[in-house]
Coordinates of N, CA and C in Angstrom, one line a residue:
X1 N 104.3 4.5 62.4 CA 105.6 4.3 62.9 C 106.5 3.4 62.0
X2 N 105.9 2.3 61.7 CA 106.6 1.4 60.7 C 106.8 1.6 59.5
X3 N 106.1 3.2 59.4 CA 106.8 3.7 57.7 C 108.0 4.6 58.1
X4 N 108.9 4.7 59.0 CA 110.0 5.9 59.6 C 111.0 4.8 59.4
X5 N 110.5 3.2 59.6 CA 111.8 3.0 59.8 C 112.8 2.6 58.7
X6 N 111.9 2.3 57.6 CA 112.5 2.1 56.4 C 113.6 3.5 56.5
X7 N 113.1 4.6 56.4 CA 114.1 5.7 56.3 C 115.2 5.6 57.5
X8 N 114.6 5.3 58.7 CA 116.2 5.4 59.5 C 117.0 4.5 58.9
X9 N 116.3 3.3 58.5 CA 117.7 2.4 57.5 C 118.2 2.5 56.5
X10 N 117.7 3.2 55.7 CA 118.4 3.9 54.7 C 119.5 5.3 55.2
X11 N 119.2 6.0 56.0 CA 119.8 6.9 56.4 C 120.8 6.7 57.0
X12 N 121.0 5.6 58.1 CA 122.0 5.0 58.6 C 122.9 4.4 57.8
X13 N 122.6 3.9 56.6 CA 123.4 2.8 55.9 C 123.8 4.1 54.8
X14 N 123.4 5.5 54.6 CA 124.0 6.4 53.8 C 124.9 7.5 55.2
X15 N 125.0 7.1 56.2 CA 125.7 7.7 57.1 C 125.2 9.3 57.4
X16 N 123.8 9.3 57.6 CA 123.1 10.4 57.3 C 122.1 10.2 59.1
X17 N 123.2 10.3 60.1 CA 122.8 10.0 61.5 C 122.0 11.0 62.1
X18 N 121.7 12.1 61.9 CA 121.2 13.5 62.2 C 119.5 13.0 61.7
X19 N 119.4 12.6 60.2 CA 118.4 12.8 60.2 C 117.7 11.0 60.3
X20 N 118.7 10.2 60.4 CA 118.1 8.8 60.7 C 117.4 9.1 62.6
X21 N 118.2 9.6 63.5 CA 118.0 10.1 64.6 C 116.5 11.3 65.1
X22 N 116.7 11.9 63.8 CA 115.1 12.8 64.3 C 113.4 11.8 63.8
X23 N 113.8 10.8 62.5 CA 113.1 9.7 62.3 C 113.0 8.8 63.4
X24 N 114.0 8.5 64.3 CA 113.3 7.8 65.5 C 112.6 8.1 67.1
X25 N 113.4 9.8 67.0 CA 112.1 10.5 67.9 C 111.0 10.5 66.7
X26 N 110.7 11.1 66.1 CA 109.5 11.2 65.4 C 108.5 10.0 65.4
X27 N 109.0 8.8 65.3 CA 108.6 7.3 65.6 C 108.1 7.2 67.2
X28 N 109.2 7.9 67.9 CA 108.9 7.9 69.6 C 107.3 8.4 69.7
X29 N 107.4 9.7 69.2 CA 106.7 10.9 69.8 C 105.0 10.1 68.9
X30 N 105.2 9.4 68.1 CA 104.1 9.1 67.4 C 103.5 8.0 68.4
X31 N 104.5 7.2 68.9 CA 103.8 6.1 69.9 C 103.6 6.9 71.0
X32 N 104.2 7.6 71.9 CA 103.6 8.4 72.6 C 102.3 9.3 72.7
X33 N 101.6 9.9 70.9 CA 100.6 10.3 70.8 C 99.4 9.5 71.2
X34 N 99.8 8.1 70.5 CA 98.7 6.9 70.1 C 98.0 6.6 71.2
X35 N 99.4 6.4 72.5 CA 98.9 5.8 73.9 C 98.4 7.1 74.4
X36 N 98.7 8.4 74.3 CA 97.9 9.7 75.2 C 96.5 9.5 74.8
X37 N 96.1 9.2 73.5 CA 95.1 9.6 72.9 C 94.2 8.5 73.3
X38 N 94.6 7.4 73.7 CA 93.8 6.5 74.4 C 93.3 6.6 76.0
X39 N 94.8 7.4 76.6 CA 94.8 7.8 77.9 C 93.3 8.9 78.1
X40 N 93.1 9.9 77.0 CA 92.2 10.5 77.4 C 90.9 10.1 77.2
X41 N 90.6 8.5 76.4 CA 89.2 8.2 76.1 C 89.0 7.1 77.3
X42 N 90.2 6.8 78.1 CA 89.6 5.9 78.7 C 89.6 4.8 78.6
X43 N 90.3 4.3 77.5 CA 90.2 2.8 77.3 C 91.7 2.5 76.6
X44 N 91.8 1.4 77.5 CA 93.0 0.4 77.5 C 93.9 0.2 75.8
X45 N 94.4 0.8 75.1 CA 95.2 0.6 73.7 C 95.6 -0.9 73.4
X46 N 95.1 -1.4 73.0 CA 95.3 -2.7 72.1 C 96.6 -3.1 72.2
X47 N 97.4 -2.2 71.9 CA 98.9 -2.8 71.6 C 99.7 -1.8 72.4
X48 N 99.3 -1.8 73.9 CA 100.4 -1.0 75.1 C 101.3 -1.3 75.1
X49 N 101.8 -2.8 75.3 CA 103.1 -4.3 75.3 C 103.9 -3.1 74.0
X50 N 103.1 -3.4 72.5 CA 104.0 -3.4 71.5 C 104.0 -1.8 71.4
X51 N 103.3 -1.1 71.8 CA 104.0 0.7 71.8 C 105.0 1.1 73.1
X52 N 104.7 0.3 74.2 CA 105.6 0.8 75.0 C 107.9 0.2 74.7
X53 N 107.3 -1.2 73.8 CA 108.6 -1.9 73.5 C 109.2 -0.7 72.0
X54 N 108.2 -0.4 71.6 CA 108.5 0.3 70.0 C 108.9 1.3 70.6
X55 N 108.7 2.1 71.5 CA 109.2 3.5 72.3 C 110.5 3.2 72.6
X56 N 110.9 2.4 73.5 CA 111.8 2.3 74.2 C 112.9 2.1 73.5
X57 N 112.8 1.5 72.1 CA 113.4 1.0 71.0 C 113.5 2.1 70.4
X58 N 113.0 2.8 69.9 CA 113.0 3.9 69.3 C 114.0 5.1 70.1
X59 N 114.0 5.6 71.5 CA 114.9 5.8 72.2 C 116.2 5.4 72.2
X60 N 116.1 4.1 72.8 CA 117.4 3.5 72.8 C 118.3 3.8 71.3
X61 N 117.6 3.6 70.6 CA 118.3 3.4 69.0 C 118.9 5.3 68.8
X62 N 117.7 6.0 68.9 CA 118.2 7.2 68.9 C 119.4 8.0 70.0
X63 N 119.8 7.4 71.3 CA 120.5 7.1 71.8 C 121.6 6.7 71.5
X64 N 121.6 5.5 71.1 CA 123.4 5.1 70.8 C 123.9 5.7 69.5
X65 N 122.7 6.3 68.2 CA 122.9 7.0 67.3 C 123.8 8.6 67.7
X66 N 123.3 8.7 68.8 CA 124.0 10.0 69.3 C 125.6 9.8 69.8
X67 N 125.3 8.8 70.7 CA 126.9 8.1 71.3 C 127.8 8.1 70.4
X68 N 127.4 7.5 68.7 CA 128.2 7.4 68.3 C 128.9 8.8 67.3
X69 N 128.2 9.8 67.3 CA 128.6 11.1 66.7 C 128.3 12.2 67.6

């Protein structure tokens, strides 16, 4: 996840919102894999706190990226 975001900052700062925007679902959908994949073995994910905050963030961001175009 924390190699997408270099690119959404680059992409944003080249005004390239389309593809800064599919970089932060892609970032989403990867914290979403990490925690399913835990969900199905049964045991509790180390870093639930910091994937559920990096999700939300990663939404949010992709969110107002839309608002604004």
């Amino acid at each position: 996840m924390l190699q997408a975001q270099s690119s959404v900052f680059y992409n944003v700062q080249a005004g390239r919102f389309p593809e800064a925007m599919s970089a932060l679902e892609k970032s989403a959908g990867t914290v979403e894999e990490c925690e399913d994949g835990f969900g199905k073995s049964n045991v509790k994910p180390l870093l639930a706190v910091e994937d559920d905050d990096a999700f939300r963030l990663a939404k949010l961001a992709a969110l107002l990226l839309h608002q604004e175009h």
